Coordinates of C-alpha atoms and ligand atoms in Angstrom, one line a residue:
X1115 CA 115.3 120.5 124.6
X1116 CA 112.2 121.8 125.6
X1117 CA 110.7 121.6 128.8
X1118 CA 106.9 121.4 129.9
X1119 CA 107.2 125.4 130.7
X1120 CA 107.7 125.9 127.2
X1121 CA 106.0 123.2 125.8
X1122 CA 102.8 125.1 127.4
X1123 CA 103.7 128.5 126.4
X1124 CA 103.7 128.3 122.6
X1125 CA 100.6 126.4 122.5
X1126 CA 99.1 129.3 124.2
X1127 CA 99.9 129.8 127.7
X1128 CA 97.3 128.0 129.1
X1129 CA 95.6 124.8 129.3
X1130 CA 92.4 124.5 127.2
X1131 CA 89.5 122.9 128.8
X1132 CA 87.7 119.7 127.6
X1133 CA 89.2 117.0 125.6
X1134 CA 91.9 117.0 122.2
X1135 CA 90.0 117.5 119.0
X1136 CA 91.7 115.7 116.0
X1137 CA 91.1 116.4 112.9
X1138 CA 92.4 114.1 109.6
X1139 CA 93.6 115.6 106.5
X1140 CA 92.6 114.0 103.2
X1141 CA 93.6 115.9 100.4
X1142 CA 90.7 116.3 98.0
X1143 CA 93.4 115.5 95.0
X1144 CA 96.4 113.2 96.3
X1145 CA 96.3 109.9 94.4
X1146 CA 97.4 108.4 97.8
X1147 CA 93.9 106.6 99.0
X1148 CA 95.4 106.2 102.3
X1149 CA 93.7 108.1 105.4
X1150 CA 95.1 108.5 108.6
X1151 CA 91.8 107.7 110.7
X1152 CA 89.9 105.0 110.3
X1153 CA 86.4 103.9 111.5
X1154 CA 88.1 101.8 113.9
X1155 CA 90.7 104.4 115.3
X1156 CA 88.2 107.0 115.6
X1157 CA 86.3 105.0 117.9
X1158 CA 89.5 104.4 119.9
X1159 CA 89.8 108.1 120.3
X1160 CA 86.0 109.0 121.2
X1161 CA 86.0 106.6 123.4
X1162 CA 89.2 108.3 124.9
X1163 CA 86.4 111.1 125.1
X1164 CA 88.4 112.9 122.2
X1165 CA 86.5 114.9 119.0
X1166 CA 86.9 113.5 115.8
X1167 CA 86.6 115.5 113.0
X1168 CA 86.6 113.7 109.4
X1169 CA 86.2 115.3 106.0
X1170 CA 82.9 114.4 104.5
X1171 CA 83.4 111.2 101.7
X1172 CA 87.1 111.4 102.6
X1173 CA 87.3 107.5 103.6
X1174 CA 85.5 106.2 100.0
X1175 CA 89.5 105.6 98.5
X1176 CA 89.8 103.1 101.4
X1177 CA 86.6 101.4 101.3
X1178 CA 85.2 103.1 104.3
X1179 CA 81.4 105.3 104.0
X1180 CA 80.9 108.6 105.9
X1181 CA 78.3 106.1 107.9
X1182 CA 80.4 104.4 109.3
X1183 CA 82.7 107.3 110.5
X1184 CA 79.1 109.0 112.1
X1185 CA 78.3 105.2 113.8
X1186 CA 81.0 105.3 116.1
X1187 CA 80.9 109.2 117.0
X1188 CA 83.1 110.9 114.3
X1189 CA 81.9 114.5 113.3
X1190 CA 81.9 114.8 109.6
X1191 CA 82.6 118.1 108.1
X1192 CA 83.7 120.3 105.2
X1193 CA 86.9 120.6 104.5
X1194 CA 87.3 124.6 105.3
X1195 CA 85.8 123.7 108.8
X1196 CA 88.4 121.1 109.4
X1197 CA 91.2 122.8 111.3
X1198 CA 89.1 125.3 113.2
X1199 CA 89.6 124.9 116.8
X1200 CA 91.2 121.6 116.0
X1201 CA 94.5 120.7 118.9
X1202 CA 96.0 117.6 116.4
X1203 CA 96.0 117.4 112.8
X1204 CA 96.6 113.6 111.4
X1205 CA 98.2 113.3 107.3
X1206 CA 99.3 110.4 105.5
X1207 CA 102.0 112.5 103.9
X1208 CA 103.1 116.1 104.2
X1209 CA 100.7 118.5 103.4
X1210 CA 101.1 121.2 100.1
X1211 CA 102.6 124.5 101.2
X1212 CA 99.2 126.1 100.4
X1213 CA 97.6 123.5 102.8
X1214 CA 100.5 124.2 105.4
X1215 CA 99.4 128.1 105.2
X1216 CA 96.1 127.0 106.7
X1217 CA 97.3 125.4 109.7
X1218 CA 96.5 127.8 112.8
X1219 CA 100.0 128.0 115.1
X1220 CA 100.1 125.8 118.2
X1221 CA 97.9 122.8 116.1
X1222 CA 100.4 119.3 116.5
X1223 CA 100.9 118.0 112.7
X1224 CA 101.4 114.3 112.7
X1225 CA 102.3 112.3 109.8
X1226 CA 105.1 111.0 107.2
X1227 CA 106.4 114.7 106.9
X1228 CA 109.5 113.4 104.5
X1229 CA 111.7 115.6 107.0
X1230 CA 115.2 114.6 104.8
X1231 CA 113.4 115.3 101.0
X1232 CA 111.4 118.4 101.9
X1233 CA 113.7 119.9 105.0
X1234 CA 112.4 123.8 103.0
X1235 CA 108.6 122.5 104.4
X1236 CA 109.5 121.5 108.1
X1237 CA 111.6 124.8 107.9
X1238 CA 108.2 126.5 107.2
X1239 CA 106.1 124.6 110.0
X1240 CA 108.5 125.8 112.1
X1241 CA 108.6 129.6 111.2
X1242 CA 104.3 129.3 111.3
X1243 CA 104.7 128.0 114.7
X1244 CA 103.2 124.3 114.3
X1245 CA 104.3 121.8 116.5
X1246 CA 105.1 118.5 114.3
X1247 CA 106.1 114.9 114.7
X1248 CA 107.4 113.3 112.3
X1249 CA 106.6 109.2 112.0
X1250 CA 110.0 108.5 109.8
X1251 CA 111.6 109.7 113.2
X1252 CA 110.0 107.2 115.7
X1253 CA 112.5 104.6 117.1
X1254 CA 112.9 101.5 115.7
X1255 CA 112.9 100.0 119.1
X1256 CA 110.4 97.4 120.9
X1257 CA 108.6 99.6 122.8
X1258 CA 107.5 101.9 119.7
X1259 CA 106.8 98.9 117.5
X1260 CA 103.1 100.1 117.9
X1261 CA 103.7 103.5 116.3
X1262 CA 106.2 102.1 113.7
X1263 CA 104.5 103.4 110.8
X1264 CA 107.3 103.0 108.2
X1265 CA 107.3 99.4 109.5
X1266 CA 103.6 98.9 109.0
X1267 CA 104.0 100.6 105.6
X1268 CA 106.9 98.9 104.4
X1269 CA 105.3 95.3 105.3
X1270 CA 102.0 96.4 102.9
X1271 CA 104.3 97.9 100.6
X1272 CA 106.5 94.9 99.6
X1273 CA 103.6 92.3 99.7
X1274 CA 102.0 95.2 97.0
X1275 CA 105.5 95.5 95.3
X1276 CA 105.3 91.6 94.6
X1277 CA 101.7 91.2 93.6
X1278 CA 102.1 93.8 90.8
X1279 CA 105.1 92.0 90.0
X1280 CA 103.6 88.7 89.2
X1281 CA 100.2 90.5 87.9
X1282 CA 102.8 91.8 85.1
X1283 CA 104.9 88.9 84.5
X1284 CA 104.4 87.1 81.5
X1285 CA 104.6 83.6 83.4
X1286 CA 103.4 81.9 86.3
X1287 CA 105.4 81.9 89.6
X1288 CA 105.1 78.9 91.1
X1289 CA 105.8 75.6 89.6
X1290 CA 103.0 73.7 87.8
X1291 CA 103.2 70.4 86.6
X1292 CA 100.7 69.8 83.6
X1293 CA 100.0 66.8 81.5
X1294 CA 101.2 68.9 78.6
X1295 CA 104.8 69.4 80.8
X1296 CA 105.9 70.9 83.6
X1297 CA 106.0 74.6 84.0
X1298 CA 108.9 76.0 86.3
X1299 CA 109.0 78.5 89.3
X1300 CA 109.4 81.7 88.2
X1301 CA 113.4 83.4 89.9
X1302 CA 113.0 86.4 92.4
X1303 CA 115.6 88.5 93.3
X1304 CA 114.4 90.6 96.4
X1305 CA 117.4 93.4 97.2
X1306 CA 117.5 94.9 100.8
X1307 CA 116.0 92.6 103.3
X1308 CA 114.1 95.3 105.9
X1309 CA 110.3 95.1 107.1
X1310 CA 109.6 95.9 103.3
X1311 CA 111.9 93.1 101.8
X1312 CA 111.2 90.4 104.1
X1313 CA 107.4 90.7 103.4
X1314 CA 108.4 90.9 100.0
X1315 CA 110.0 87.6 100.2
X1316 CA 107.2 86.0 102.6
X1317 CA 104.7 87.1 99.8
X1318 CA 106.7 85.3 96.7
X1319 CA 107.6 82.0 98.7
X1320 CA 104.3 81.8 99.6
X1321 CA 103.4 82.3 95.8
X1322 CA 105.7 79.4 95.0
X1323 CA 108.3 81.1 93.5
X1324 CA 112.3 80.7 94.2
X1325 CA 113.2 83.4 96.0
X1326 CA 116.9 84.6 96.1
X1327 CA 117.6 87.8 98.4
X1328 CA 120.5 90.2 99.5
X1329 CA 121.5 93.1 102.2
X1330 CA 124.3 94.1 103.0
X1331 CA 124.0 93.7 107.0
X1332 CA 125.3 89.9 107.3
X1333 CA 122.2 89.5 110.6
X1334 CA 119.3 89.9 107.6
X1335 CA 120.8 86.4 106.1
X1336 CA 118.9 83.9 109.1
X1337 CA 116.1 86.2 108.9
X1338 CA 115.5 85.7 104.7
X1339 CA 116.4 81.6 105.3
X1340 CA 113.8 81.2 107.8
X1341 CA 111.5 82.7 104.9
X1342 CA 112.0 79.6 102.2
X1343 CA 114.3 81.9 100.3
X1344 CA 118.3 81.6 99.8
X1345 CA 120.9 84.3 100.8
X1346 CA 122.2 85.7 98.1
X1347 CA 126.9 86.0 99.1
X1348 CA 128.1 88.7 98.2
X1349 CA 131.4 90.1 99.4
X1350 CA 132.1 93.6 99.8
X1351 CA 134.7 93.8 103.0
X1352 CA 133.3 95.5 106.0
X1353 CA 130.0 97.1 105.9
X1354 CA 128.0 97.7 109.0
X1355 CA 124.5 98.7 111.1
X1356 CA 124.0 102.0 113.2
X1357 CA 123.2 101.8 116.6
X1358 CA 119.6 102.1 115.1
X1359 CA 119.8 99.1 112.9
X1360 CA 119.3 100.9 109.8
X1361 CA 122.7 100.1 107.0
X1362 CA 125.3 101.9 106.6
X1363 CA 125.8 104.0 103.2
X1364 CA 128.2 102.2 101.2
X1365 CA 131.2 103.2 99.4
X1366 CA 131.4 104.0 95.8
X1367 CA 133.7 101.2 95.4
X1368 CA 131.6 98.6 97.3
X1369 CA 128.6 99.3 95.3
X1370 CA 130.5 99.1 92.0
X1371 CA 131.2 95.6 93.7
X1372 CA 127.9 95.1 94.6
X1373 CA 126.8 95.8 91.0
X1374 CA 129.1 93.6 89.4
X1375 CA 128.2 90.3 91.8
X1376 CA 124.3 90.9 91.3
X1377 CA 124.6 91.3 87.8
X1378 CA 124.2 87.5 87.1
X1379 CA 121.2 87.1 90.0
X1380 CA 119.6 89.5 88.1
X1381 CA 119.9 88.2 84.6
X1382 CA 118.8 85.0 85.6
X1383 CA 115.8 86.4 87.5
X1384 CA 112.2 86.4 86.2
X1385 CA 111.6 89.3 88.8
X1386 CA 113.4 91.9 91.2
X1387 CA 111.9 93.8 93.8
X1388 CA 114.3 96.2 95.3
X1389 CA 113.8 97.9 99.0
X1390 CA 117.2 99.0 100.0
X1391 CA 117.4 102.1 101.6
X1392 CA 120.1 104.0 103.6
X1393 CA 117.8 106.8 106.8
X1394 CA 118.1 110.1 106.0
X1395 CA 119.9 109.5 102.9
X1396 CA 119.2 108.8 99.4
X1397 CA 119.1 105.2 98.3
X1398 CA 121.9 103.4 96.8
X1399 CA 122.0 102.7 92.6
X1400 CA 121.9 99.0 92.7
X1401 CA 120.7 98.3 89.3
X1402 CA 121.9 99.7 87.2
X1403 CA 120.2 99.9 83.0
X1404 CA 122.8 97.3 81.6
X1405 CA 121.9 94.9 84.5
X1406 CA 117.9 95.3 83.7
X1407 CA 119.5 95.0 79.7
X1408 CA 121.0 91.5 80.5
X1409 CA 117.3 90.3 81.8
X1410 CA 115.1 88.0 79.8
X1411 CA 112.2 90.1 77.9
X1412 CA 108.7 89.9 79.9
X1413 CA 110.5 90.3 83.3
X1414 CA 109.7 92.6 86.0
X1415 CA 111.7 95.1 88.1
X1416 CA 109.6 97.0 90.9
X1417 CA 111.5 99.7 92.7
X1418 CA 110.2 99.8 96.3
X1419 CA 113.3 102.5 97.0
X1420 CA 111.3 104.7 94.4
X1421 CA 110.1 107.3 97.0
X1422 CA 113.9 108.0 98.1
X1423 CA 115.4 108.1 94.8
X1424 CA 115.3 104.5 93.4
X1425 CA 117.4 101.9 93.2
X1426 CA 117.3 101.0 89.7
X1427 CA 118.5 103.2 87.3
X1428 CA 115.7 103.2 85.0
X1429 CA 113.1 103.2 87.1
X1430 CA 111.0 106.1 87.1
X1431 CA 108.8 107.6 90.1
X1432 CA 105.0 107.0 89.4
X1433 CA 105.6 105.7 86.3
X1434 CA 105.4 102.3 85.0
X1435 CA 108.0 102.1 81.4
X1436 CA 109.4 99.6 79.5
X1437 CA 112.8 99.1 79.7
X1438 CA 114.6 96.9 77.0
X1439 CA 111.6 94.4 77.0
X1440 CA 111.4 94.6 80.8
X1441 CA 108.4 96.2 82.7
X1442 CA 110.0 98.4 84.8
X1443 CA 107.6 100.0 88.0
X1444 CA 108.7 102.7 90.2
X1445 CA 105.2 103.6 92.3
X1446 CA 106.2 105.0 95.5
X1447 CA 102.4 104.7 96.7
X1448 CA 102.7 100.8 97.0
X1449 CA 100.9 100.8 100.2
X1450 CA 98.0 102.5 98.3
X1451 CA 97.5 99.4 96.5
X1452 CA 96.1 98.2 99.5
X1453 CA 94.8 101.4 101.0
X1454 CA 92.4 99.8 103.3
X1455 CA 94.6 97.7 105.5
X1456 CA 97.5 100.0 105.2
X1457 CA 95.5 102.8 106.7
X1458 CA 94.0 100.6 109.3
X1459 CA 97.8 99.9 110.3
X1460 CA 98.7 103.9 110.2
X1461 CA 95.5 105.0 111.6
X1462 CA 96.4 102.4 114.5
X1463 CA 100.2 103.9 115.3
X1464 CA 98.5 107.5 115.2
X1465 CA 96.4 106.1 118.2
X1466 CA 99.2 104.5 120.1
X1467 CA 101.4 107.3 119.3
X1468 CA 99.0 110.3 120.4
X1469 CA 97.6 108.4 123.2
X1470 CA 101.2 108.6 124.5
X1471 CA 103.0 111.7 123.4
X1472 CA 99.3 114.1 124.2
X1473 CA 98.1 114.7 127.5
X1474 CA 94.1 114.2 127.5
X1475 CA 93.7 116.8 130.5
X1476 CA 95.8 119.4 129.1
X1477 CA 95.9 118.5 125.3
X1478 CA 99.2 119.8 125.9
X1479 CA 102.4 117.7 124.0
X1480 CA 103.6 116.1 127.4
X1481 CA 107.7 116.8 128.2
X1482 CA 109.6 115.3 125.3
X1483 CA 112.4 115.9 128.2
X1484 CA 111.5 112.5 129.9
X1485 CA 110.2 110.4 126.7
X1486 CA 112.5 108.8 124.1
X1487 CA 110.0 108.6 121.9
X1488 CA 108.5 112.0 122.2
X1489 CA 111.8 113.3 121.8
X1490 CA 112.6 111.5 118.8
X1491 CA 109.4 112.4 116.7
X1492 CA 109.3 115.9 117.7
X1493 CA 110.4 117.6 114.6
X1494 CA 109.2 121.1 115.0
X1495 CA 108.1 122.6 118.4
X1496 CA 108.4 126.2 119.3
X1497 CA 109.0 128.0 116.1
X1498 CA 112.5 125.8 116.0
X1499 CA 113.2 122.5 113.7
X1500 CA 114.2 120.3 116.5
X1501 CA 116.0 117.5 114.4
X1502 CA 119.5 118.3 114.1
X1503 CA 120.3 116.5 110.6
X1504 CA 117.2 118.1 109.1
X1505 CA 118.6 121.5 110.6
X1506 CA 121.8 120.9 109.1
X1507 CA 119.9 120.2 105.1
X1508 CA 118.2 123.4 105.6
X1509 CA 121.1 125.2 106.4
X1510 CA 123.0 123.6 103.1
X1511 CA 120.3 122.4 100.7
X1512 CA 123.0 120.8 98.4
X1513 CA 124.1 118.0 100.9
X1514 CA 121.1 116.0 99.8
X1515 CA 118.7 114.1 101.9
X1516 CA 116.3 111.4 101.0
X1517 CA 115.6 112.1 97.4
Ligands
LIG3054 P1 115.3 100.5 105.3 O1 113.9 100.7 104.7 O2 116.0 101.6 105.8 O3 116.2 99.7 104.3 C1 115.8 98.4 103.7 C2 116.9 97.5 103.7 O4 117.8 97.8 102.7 C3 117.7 97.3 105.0 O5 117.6 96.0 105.5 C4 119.1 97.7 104.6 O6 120.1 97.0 105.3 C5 119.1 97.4 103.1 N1 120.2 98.1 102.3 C6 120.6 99.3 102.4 N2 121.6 99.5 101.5 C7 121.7 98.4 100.8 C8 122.5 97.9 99.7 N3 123.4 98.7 99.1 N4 122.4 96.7 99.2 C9 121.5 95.8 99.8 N5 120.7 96.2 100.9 C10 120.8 97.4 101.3 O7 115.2 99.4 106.5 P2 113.9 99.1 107.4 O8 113.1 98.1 106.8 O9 113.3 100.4 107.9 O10 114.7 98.4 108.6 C11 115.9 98.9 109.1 C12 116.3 98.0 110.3 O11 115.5 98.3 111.4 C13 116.3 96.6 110.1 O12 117.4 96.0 110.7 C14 115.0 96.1 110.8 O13 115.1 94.8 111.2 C15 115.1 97.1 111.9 N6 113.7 97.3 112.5 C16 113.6 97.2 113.9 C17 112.3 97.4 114.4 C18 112.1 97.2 115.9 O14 113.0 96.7 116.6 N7 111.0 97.7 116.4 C19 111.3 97.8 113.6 C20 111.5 98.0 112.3 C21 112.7 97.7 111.7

């Protein structure tokens, strides 16, 4: 564990004078439109007396114009400008190696650096020297709620995942009745009831749909019955939470279980949206091609899990197929879809995070030593990879993380 000794030497020794300067990476060519500061957040940090630095045009995917950036105090800039003298450097997602080259040693990286998928590219922030923190590793505990950015991603994403659902379906979802008869709800099978999945199910009750939904931890069944929707009983013997409230992998032999017990939900469903995923790992097969072969043609299946592998077997990262009559949609950008509010929730847990983990006066990380969440998100920090189960996937690439 590093101390504040250390946490001061590798960024130099010394304290720097005046205030952070952040700067937010955009890449010109990601099809993500997310950003990680927003108008709002920028504000939040000048008036924290913090610099600003923004990529000229970089906000347009979200809806937000270099004005408004300028109005409340942002500096725009060229992108070669953008790390120069820069102390924090905010990204949506990880940045390319050639982009990870650029970053001058003893700059904090924050963002979703996929730490389990890509452990070769935290091994290489490491060995240049960045400091990182990692938002997959923040706490899932009350007092971090306010940097949870999985959680505010995974809310957008499965209210995005059932939207493009019903855009695709070939019928209505909520009941209709009609002099020329009455029309019925459309059947939705939501799989893994996280942040993701609960929103998911929120968004199709609300929609008027009948919502049917399963997880394996038995405490997410009062949670999806408070929604409107029914708990889907499925019996697979013991199963389990970590301490960290995240599920436990299965067994082979529980999800050949699991399988076989959905296998009717999901022939009788007009749509699935599936969200289950196991930290650090990849996620589970839960439906499988015969089970999408058994639905009725002009369903939907949208695989929320797509960014960790999948859940369904067909499914297909970025790519929207048809599978045996069935739209099949594996987009693991879902919270694009809604890039403005999504990055106004991320560029909001970047501010509660730095304004916590960064000390103004010194710009220096403050001692991860006495904060739990500090020490949690550190990743990399003093040419080492901090995170143990990351150092172990480095050290044997063919364990597998999250992917
Ligand atoms: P996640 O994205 O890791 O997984 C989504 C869901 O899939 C989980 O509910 C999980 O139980 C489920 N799942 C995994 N394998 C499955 C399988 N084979 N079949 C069916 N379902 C399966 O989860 P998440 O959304 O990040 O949430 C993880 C936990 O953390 C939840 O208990 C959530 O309530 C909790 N949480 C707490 C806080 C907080 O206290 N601040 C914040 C966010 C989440």
């Amino acid at each position: 564990m590093a101390d504040q000794e250390s946490v001061a030497e590798t960024q130099g020794g010394v304290p720097k004078h005046g205030m952070p300067v952040i700067a937010a990476i955009v890449p010109k060519d990601s099809t993500d439109r997310r950003v990680p500061v927003t108008p709002e957040s920028a504000r939040a940090f000048v008036l924290a007396g913090w610099t600003v630095r923004v990529p000229r045009g970089s906000g347009l995917g979200c809806g937000h114009a270099d004005d408004e950036y300028e109005a409340v105090g942002a500096l725009l800039c060229d992108e070669a400008e953008l790390l120069a003298g820069a102390d924090v450097a905010l990204c949506v997602n990880m940045p390319s190696d050639s982009f990870v080259d650029s970053i001058p040693p003893g700059v904090i990286v924050a963002g979703f650096l996929d730490p389990f998928a890509r452990p070769d590219r935290i091994a290489k922030l490491a060995d240049r020297g960045v400091t990182s923190l990692a938002l997959e590793l923040v706490p899932r505990t009350t007092i971090a709620q306010s940097m949870d950015g999985l959680s505010s991603q995974a809310s957008l994403a499965g209210y995005a995942a059932v939207v493009l659902a019903a855009s695709r379906l070939t019928k209505a979802l909520p009941m209709m009745s009609t002099p020329a008869g009455t029309i019925k709800p459309a059947r939705v099978l939501v799989v893994g009831t996280g942040v993701a999945g609960l929103q998911a199910i929120a968004t199709a009750v609300r929609l008027g749909a009948r919502v049917m939904a399963y997880d394996v931890r038995p405490t997410a069944k009062e949670q999806v019955e408070s929604l409107g929707a029914k708990f889907a009983k499925i019996d697979l013997g013991e199963t389990g939470e970590t301490s960290g409230g995240y599920a436990k992998e299965l067994t082979e032999a529980q999800l050949d279980m699991q399988r076989e017990q959905l296998t009717k939900l999901c022939a009788e469903s007009d749509v699935i949206v599936t969200t289950a995923q196991i930290f650090g790992r990849p996620a589970p097969v839960i439906v499988t091609a015969d089970m999408v072969r058994a639905m009725k043609p002009g369903s939907v299946v949208v695989d929320a899990a797509i960014s960790t592998g999948g859940n369904v077997e067909v499914a297909k990262p970025g790519e929207e197929i048809e599978f045996a009559g069935v739209t099949v949609i594996g987009d693991p950008l879902l919270p694009s879809r809604v890039a403005r509010d999504a990055s106004q929730v991320l560029a909001s847990n970047f501010v509660s995070l730095l304004m916590r983990v960064i000390d103004s006066d010194t710009k220096q990380l403050r001692d991860p030593a006495n904060d739990e969440i500090l020490s949690g998100v550190l990743l990399t920090h003093g040419g080492v990879v901090r995170d143990e189960r990351v150092v172990k996937l480095i050290e044997s690439p063919s364990v597998g993380g999250a992917r």
